[in-house]
Short mmCIF file of C-alpha atoms in Angstrom, two decimals:
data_model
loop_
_atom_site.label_atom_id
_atom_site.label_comp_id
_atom_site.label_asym_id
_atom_site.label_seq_id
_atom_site.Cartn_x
_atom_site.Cartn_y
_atom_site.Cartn_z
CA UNK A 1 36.20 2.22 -13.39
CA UNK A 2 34.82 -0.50 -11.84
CA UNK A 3 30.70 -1.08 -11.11
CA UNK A 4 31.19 -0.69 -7.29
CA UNK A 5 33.53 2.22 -7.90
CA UNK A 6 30.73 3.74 -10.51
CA UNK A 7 28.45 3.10 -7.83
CA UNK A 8 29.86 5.10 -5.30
CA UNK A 9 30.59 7.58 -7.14
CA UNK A 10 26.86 7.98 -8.50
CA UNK A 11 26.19 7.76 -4.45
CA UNK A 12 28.33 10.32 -3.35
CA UNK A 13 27.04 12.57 -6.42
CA UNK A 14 23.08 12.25 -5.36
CA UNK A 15 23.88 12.76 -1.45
CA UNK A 16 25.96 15.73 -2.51
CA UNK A 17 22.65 16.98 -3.58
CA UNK A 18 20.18 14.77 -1.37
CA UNK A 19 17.05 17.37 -1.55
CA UNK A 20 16.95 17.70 -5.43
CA UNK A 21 17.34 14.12 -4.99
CA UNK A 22 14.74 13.53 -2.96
CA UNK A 23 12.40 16.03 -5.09
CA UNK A 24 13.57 14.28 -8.39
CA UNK A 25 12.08 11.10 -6.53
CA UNK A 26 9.14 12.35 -5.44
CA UNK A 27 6.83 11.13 -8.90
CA UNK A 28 8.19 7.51 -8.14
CA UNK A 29 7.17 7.69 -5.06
CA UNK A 30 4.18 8.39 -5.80
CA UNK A 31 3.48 6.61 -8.93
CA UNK A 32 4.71 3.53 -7.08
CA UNK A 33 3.17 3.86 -3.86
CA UNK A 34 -0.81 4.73 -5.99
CA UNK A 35 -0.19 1.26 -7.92
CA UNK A 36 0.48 -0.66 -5.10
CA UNK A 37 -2.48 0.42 -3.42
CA UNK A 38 -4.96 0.41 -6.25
CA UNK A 39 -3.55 -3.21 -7.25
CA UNK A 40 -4.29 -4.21 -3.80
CA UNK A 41 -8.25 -2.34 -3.63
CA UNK A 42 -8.58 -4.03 -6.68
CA UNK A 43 -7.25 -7.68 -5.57
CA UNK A 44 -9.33 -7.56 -2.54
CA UNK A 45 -12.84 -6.69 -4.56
CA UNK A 46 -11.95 -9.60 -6.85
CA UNK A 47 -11.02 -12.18 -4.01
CA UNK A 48 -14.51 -10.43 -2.56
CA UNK A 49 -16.90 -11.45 -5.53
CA UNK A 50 -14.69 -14.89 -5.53
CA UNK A 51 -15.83 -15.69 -2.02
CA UNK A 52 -19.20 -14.42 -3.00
CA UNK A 53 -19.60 -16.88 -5.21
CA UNK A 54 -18.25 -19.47 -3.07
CA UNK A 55 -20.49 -18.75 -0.39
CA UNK A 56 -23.27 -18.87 -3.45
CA UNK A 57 -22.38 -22.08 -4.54
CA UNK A 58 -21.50 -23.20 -8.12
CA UNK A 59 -24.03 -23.48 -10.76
CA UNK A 60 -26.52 -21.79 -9.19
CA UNK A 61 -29.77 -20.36 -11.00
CA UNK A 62 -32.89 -18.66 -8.95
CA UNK A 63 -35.98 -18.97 -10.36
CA UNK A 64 -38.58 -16.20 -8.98
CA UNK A 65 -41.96 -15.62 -9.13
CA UNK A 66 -42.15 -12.46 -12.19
CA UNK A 67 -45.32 -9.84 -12.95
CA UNK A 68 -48.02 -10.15 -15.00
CA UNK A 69 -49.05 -7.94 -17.68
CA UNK A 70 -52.71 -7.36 -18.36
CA UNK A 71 -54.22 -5.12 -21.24
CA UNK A 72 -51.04 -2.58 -20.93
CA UNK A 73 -50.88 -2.66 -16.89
CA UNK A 74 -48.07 -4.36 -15.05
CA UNK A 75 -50.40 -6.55 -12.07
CA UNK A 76 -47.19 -7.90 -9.66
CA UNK A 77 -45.81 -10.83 -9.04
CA UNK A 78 -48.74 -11.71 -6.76
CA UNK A 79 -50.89 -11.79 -9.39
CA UNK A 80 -49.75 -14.62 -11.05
CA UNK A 81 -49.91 -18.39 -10.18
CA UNK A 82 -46.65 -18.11 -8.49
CA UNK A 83 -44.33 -20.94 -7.83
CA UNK A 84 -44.92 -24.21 -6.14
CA UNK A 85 -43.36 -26.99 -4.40
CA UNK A 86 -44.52 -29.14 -7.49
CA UNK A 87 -42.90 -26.93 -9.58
CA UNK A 88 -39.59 -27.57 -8.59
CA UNK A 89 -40.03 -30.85 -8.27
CA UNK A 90 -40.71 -30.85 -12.00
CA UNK A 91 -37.87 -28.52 -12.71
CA UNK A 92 -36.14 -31.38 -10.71
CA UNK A 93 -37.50 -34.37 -12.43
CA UNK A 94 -37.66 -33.25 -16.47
CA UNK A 95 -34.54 -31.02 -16.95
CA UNK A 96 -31.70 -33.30 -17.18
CA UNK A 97 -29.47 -30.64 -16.85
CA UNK A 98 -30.26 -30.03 -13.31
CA UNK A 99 -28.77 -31.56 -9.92
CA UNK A 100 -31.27 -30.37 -7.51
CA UNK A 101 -34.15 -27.72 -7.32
CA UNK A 102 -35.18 -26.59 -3.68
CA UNK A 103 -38.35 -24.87 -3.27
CA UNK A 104 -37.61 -22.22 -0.92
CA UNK A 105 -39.52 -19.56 1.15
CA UNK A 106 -38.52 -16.88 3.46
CA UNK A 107 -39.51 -14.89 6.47
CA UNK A 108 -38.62 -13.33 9.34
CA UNK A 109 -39.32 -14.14 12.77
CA UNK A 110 -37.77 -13.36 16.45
CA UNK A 111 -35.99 -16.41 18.02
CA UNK A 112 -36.13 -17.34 21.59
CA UNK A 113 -34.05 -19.48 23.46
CA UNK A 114 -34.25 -19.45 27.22
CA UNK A 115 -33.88 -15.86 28.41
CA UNK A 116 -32.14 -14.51 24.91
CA UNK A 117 -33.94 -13.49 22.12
CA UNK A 118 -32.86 -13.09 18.49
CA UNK A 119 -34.41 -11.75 15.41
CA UNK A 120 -33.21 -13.82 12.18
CA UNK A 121 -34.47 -14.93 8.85
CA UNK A 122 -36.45 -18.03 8.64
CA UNK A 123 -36.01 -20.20 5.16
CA UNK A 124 -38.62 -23.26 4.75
CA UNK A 125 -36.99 -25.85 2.53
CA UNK A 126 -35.33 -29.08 1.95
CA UNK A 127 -32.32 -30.88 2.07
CA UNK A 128 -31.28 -29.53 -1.73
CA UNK A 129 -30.93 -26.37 -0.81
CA UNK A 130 -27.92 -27.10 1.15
CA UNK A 131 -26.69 -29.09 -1.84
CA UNK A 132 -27.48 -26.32 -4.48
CA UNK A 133 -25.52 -23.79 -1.68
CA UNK A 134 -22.73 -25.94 -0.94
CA UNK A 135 -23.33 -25.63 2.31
CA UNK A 136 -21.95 -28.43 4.82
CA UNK A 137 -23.23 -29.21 8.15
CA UNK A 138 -20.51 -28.08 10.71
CA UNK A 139 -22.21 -30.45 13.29
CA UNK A 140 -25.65 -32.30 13.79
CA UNK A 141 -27.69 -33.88 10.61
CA UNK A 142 -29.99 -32.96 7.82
CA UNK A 143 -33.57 -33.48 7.77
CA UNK A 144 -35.11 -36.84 7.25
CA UNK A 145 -37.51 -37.39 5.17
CA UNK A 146 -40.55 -37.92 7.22
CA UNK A 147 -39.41 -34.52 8.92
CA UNK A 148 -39.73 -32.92 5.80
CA UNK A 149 -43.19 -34.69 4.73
CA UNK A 150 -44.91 -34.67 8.31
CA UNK A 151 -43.90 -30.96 9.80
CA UNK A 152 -42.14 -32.07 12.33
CA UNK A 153 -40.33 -29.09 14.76
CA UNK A 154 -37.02 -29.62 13.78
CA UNK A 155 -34.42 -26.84 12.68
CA UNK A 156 -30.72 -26.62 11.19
CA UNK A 157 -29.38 -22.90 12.50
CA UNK A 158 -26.47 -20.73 11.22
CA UNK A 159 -23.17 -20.22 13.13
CA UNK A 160 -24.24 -16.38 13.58
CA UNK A 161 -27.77 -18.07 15.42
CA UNK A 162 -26.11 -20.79 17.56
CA UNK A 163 -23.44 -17.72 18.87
CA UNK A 164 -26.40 -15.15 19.63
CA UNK A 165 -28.63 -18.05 21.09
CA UNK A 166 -26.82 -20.52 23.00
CA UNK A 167 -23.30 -18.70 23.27
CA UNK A 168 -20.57 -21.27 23.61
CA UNK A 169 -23.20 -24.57 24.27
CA UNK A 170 -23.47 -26.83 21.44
CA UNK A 171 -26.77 -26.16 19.53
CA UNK A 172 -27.32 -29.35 18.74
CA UNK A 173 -30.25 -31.10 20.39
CA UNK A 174 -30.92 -27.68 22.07
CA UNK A 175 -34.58 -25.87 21.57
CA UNK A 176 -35.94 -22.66 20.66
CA UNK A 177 -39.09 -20.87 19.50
CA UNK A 178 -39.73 -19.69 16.52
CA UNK A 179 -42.75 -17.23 16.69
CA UNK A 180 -43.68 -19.66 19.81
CA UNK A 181 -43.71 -22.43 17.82
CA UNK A 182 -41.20 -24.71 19.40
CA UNK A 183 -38.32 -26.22 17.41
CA UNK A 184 -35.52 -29.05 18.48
CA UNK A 185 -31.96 -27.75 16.38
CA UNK A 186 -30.56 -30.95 14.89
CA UNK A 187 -28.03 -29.62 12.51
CA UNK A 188 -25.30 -26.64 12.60
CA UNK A 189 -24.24 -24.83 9.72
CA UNK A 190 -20.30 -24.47 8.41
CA UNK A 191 -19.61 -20.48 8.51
CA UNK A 192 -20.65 -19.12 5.13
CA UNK A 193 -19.90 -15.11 6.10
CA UNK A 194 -21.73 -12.05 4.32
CA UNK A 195 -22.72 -12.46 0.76
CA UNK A 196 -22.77 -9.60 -2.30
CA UNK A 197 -24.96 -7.47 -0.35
CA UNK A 198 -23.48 -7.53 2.86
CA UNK A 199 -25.96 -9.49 4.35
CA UNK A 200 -24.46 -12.13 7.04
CA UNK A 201 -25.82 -15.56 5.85
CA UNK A 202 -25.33 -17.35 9.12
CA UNK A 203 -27.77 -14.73 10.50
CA UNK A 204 -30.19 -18.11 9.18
CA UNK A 205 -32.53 -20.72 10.35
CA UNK A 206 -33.44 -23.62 7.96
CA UNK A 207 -36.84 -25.81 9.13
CA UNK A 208 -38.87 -28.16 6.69
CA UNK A 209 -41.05 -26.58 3.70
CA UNK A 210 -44.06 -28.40 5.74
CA UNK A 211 -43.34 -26.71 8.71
CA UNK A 212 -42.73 -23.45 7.32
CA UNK A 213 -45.96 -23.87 5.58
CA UNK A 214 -48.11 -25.45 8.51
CA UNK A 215 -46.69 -23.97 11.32
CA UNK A 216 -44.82 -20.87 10.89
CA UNK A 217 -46.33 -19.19 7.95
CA UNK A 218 -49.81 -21.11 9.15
CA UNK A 219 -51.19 -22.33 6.03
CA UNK A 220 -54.20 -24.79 6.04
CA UNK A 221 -54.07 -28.22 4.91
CA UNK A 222 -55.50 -27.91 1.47
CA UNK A 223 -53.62 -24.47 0.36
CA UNK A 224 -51.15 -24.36 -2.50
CA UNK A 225 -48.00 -24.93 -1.33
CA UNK A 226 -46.59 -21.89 -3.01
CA UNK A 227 -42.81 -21.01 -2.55
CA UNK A 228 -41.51 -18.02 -2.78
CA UNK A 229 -38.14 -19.13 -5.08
CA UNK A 230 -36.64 -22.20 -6.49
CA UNK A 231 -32.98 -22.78 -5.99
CA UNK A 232 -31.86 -24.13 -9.07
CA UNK A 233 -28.35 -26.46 -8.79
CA UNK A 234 -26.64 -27.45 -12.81
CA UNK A 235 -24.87 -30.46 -12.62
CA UNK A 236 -21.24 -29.71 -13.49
CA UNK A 237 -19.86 -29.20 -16.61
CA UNK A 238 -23.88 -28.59 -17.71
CA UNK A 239 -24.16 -25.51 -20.15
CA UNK A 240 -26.39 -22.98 -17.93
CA UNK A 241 -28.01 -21.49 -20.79
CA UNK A 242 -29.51 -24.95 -22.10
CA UNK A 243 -30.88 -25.69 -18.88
CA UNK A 244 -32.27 -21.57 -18.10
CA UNK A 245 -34.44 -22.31 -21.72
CA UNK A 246 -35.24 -26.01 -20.20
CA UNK A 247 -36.50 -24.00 -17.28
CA UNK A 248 -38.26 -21.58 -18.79
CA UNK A 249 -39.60 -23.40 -20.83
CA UNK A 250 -40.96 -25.90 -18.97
CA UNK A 251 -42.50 -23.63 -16.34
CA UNK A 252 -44.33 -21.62 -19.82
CA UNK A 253 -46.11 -24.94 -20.00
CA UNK A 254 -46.87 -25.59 -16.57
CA UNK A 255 -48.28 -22.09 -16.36
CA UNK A 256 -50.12 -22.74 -19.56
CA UNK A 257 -48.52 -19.29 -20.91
CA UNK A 258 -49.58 -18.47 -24.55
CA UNK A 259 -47.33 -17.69 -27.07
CA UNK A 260 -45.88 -14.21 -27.08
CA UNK A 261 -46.76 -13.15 -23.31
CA UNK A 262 -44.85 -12.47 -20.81
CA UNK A 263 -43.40 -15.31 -17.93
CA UNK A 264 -44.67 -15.18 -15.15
CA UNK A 265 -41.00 -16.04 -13.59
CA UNK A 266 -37.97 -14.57 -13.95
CA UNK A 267 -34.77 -17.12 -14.28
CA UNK A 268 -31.88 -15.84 -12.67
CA UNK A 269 -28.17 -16.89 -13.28
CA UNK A 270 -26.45 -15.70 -9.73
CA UNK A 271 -22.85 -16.99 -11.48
CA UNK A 272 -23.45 -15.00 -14.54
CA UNK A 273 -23.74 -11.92 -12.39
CA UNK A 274 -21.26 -12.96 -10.25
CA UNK A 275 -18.44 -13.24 -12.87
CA UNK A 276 -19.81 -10.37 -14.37
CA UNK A 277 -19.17 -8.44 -11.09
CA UNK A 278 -15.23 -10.32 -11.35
CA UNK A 279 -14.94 -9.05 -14.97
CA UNK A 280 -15.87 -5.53 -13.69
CA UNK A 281 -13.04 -5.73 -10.93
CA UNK A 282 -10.89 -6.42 -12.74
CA UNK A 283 -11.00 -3.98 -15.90
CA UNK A 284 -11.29 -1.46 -12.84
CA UNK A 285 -8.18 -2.77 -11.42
CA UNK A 286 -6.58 -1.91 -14.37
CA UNK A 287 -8.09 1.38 -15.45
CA UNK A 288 -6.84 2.59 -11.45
CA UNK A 289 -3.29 0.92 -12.12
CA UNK A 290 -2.96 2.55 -15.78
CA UNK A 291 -4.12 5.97 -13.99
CA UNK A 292 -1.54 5.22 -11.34
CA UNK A 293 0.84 4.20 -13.79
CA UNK A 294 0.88 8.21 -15.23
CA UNK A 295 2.89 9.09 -11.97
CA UNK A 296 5.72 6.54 -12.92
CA UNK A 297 6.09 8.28 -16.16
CA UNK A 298 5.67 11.84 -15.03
CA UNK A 299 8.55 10.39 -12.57
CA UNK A 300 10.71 9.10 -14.81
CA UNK A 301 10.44 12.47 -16.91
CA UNK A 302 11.53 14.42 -13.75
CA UNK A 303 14.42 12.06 -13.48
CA UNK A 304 15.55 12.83 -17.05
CA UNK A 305 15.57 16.50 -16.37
CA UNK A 306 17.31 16.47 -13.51
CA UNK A 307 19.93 13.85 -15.22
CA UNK A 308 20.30 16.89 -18.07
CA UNK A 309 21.05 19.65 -15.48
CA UNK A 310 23.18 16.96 -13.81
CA UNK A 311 24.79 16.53 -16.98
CA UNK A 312 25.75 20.05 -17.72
CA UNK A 313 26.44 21.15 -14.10
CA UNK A 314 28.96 18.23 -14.28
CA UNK A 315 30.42 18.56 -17.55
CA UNK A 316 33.97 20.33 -17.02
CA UNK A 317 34.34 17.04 -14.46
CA UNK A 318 33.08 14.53 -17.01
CA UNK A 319 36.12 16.11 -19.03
CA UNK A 320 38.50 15.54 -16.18
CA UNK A 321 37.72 11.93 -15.97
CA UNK A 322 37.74 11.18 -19.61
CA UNK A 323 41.17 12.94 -20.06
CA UNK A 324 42.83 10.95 -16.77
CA UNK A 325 41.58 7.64 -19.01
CA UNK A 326 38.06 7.06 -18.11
CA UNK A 327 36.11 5.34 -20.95
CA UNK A 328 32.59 6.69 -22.53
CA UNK A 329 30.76 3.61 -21.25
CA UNK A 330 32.40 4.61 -17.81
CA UNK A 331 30.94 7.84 -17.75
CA UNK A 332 28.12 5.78 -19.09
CA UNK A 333 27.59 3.31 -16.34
CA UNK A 334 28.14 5.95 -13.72
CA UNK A 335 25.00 8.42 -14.77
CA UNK A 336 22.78 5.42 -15.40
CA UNK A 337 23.60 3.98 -12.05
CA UNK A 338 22.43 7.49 -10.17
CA UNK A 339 19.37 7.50 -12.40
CA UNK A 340 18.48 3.63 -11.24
CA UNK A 341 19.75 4.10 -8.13
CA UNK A 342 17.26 7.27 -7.75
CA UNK A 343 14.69 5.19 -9.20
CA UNK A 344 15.04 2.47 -6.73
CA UNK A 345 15.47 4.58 -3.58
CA UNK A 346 12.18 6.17 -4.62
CA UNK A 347 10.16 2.79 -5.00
CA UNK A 348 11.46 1.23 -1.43
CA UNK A 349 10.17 4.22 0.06
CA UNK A 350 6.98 4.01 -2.29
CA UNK A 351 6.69 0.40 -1.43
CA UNK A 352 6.69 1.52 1.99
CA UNK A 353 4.20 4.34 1.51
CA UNK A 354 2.30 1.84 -0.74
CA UNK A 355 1.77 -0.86 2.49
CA UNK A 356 0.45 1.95 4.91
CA UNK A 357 -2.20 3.26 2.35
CA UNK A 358 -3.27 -0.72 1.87
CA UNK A 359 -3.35 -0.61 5.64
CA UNK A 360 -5.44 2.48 6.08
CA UNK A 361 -8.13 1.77 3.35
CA UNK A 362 -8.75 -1.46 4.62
CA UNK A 363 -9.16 -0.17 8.59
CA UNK A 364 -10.70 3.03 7.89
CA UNK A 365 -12.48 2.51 4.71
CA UNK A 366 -13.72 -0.79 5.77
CA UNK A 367 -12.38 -2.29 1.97
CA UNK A 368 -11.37 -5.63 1.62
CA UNK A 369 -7.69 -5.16 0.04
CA UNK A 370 -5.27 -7.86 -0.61
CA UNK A 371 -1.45 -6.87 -1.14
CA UNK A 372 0.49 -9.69 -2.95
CA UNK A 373 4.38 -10.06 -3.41
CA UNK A 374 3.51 -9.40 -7.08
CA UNK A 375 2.22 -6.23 -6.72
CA UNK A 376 5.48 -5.08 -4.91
CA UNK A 377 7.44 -7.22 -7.52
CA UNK A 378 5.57 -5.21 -10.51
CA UNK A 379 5.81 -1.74 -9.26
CA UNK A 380 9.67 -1.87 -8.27
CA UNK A 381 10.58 -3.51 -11.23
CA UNK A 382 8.54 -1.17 -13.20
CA UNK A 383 10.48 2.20 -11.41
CA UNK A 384 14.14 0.16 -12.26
CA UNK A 385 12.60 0.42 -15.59
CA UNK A 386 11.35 4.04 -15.84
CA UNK A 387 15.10 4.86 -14.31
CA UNK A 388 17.22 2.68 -17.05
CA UNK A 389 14.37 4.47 -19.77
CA UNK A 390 14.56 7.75 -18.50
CA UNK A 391 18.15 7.69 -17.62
CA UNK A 392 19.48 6.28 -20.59
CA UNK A 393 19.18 9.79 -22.45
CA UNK A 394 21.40 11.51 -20.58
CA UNK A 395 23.76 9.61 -19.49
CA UNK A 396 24.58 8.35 -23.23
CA UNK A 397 24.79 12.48 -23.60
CA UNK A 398 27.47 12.52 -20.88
CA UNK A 399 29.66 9.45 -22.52
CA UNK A 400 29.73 11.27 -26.10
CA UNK A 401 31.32 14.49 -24.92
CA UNK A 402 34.87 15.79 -26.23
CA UNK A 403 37.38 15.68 -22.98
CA UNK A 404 38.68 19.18 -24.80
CA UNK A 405 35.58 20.42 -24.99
CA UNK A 406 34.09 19.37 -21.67
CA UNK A 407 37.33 20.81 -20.01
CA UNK A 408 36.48 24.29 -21.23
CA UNK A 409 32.95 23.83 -20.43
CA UNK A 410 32.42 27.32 -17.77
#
């Protein structure tokens, strides 16, 4: 016996009993169709956190304004000194490990342009912020540096701003108010999308520090220009843990903090948590696959089962075949075949299965899911594998029987 005569004879066999069949490959189905789809929920959070921390930027550290203990009682982060524009420039300046630090503060404020009106968050900073964000310009310019020193009214605007504000006009040279302080946009942000909590970061309006200070926040001439964060840039290839103790370090002296107490800052590493987050995915991308991996081998168990009743349903016609010449690795060939063959049949139509669950958890559930040839690679080649495994058993079983024995088999 030939393989495409084994073949069609392991064909003919299964369709001869197509709904134990289709029973038998009901755990493949299954098993394959749950690992496709966790492999894919699981791809898609870990291509999430990776444009995360694209849209962060690389390198990245936060520096924050921390509480102050006092006799026992936690006082708040406003009780401290806080953070100033000087500090960053010292962070800047003295920690050769850093690229850029960009004293940054935030607000928000309701935008009006013409007859539309938009509420958005306002940042006051400098040009290093874009440079510690990797964040290009899609059109327009950055600051210059008498904007930035003298307060002038001049504003770079998200993509998610120029569309609310100006529709399909270019933005650029345009002007708005900003809490009725008017502002000319010179620059337009690339498209950065939502970042780890969902927030839409080119919902955003970037003006000079001095004009945040002076004109939208309203600060006299003679305050301290305090800053509500310091984004913190490490030049490449830079250990981030050397410069985080540079950092903290530094900023212990320029807060004149005594030995033992508590910083008044907190140093943040937003790739740390980032990859962190990755790691996470990923383990959990696992754990769900392993879990959906259990249906494959409950599966394959089924298959073996039904290959044993096979077997000895069949026997007194395994006889007739090996005493008309056929071979034991015939019979063999022929009752691994049906076990593959089931195997197979039940991962196309898990594959199948296994695309419209990726479809439906990523329209209804709102999940970002990414289904790669790999996936589909892994979990057929995985149910060939449970069917050769499984089906090895009993089809060995069927090639060792007696032709005398099998023929008076009742």
């Amino acid at each position: 016996m030939n393989f495409m005569a084994a073949l069609r004879s392991a064909w003919r066999a299964l369709a001869s009993n197509a709904l134990r069949s289709m029973l038998t490959m009901l755990g493949i189905i299954i098993g394959v169709a749950a690992v496709i789809t966790m492999i894919a929920v699981g791809a898609g959070a870990t291509e999430r956190v990776q444009e995360q921390m694209k849209g962060l930027g690389s390198n990245i550290m936060l520096v924050i304004p921390g509480s102050v203990t006092s006799g026992g009682v936690r006082l708040g982060a406003q009780a401290s000194q806080g953070l100033t524009e000087e500090d960053a420039q010292a962070i800047a300046l003295e920690v050769p490990e850093v690229q850029v630090a960009a004293p940054t503060s935030r607000t928000s404020a309701q935008l009006v342009a013409g007859n539309t009106n938009w509420a958005s968050s306002v940042y006051g900073t400098t040009n290093d912020y874009l440079e510690a964000r990797d964040w290009p310009l899609a059109s327009g310019r950055l600051f210059e540096a008498s904007e930035i020193q003298g307060s002038a009214k001049v504003a770079i605007i998200g993509q998610t701003v120029a569309r609310e504000l100006f529709g399909d006009l270019d933005p650029v040279d345009q002007t708005m108010r900003i809490k009725n302080v008017p502002v000319t946009v010179v620059g337009l942000l690339a498209r950065k999308g939502q970042n780890s909590m969902g927030q839409d970061q080119d919902d955003t309006v970037i003006v000079p520090i001095s004009t945040y200070r002076n004109r939208i926040q309203g600060g006299g001439g003679g305050r301290l220009k305090r800053v509500g964060s310091i984004n913190v840039k490490v030049i490449e290839g830079q250990s981030m843990k050397v410069a985080e103790d540079s950092i903290k370090e530094l900023l212990r002296q320029r807060k004149r903090v005594q030995p033992g107490a508590d910083d008044p800052f907190t140093v943040r590493n937003l790739t740390e948590i980032l990859q962190a987050q990755e790691a996470s995915s990923q383990v959990m991308t696992l754990l769900l696959s392993a879990v959906a991996g259990v249906s494959l081998i409950v599966g394959g168990i089924g298959i073996m089962n039904i290959m044993l009743v096979s077997v000895t349903e069949r026997t007194r016609e395994i006889g007739l075949r090996m005493a008309v010449g056929a071979r034991g690795r015939d019979i063999l060939t022929q009752f691994l075949i049906e076990a593959v063959t089931l195997s197979l049949i039940g991962g196309a139509i898990g594959v199948l299965l296994g695309a419209i669950a990726t479809w439906a958890v990523g329209q209804f559930a709102g999940w970002q899911v990414s289904m790669t040839l790999n996936s589909i690679v892994l979990a057929a080649g995985f149910s060939a594998l449970v069917g050769v495994f499984f089906g090895f058993y009993p089809a060995k079983r069927a090639s060792k029987l007696l032709p005398i024995q099998a023929l008076r088999h009742e």
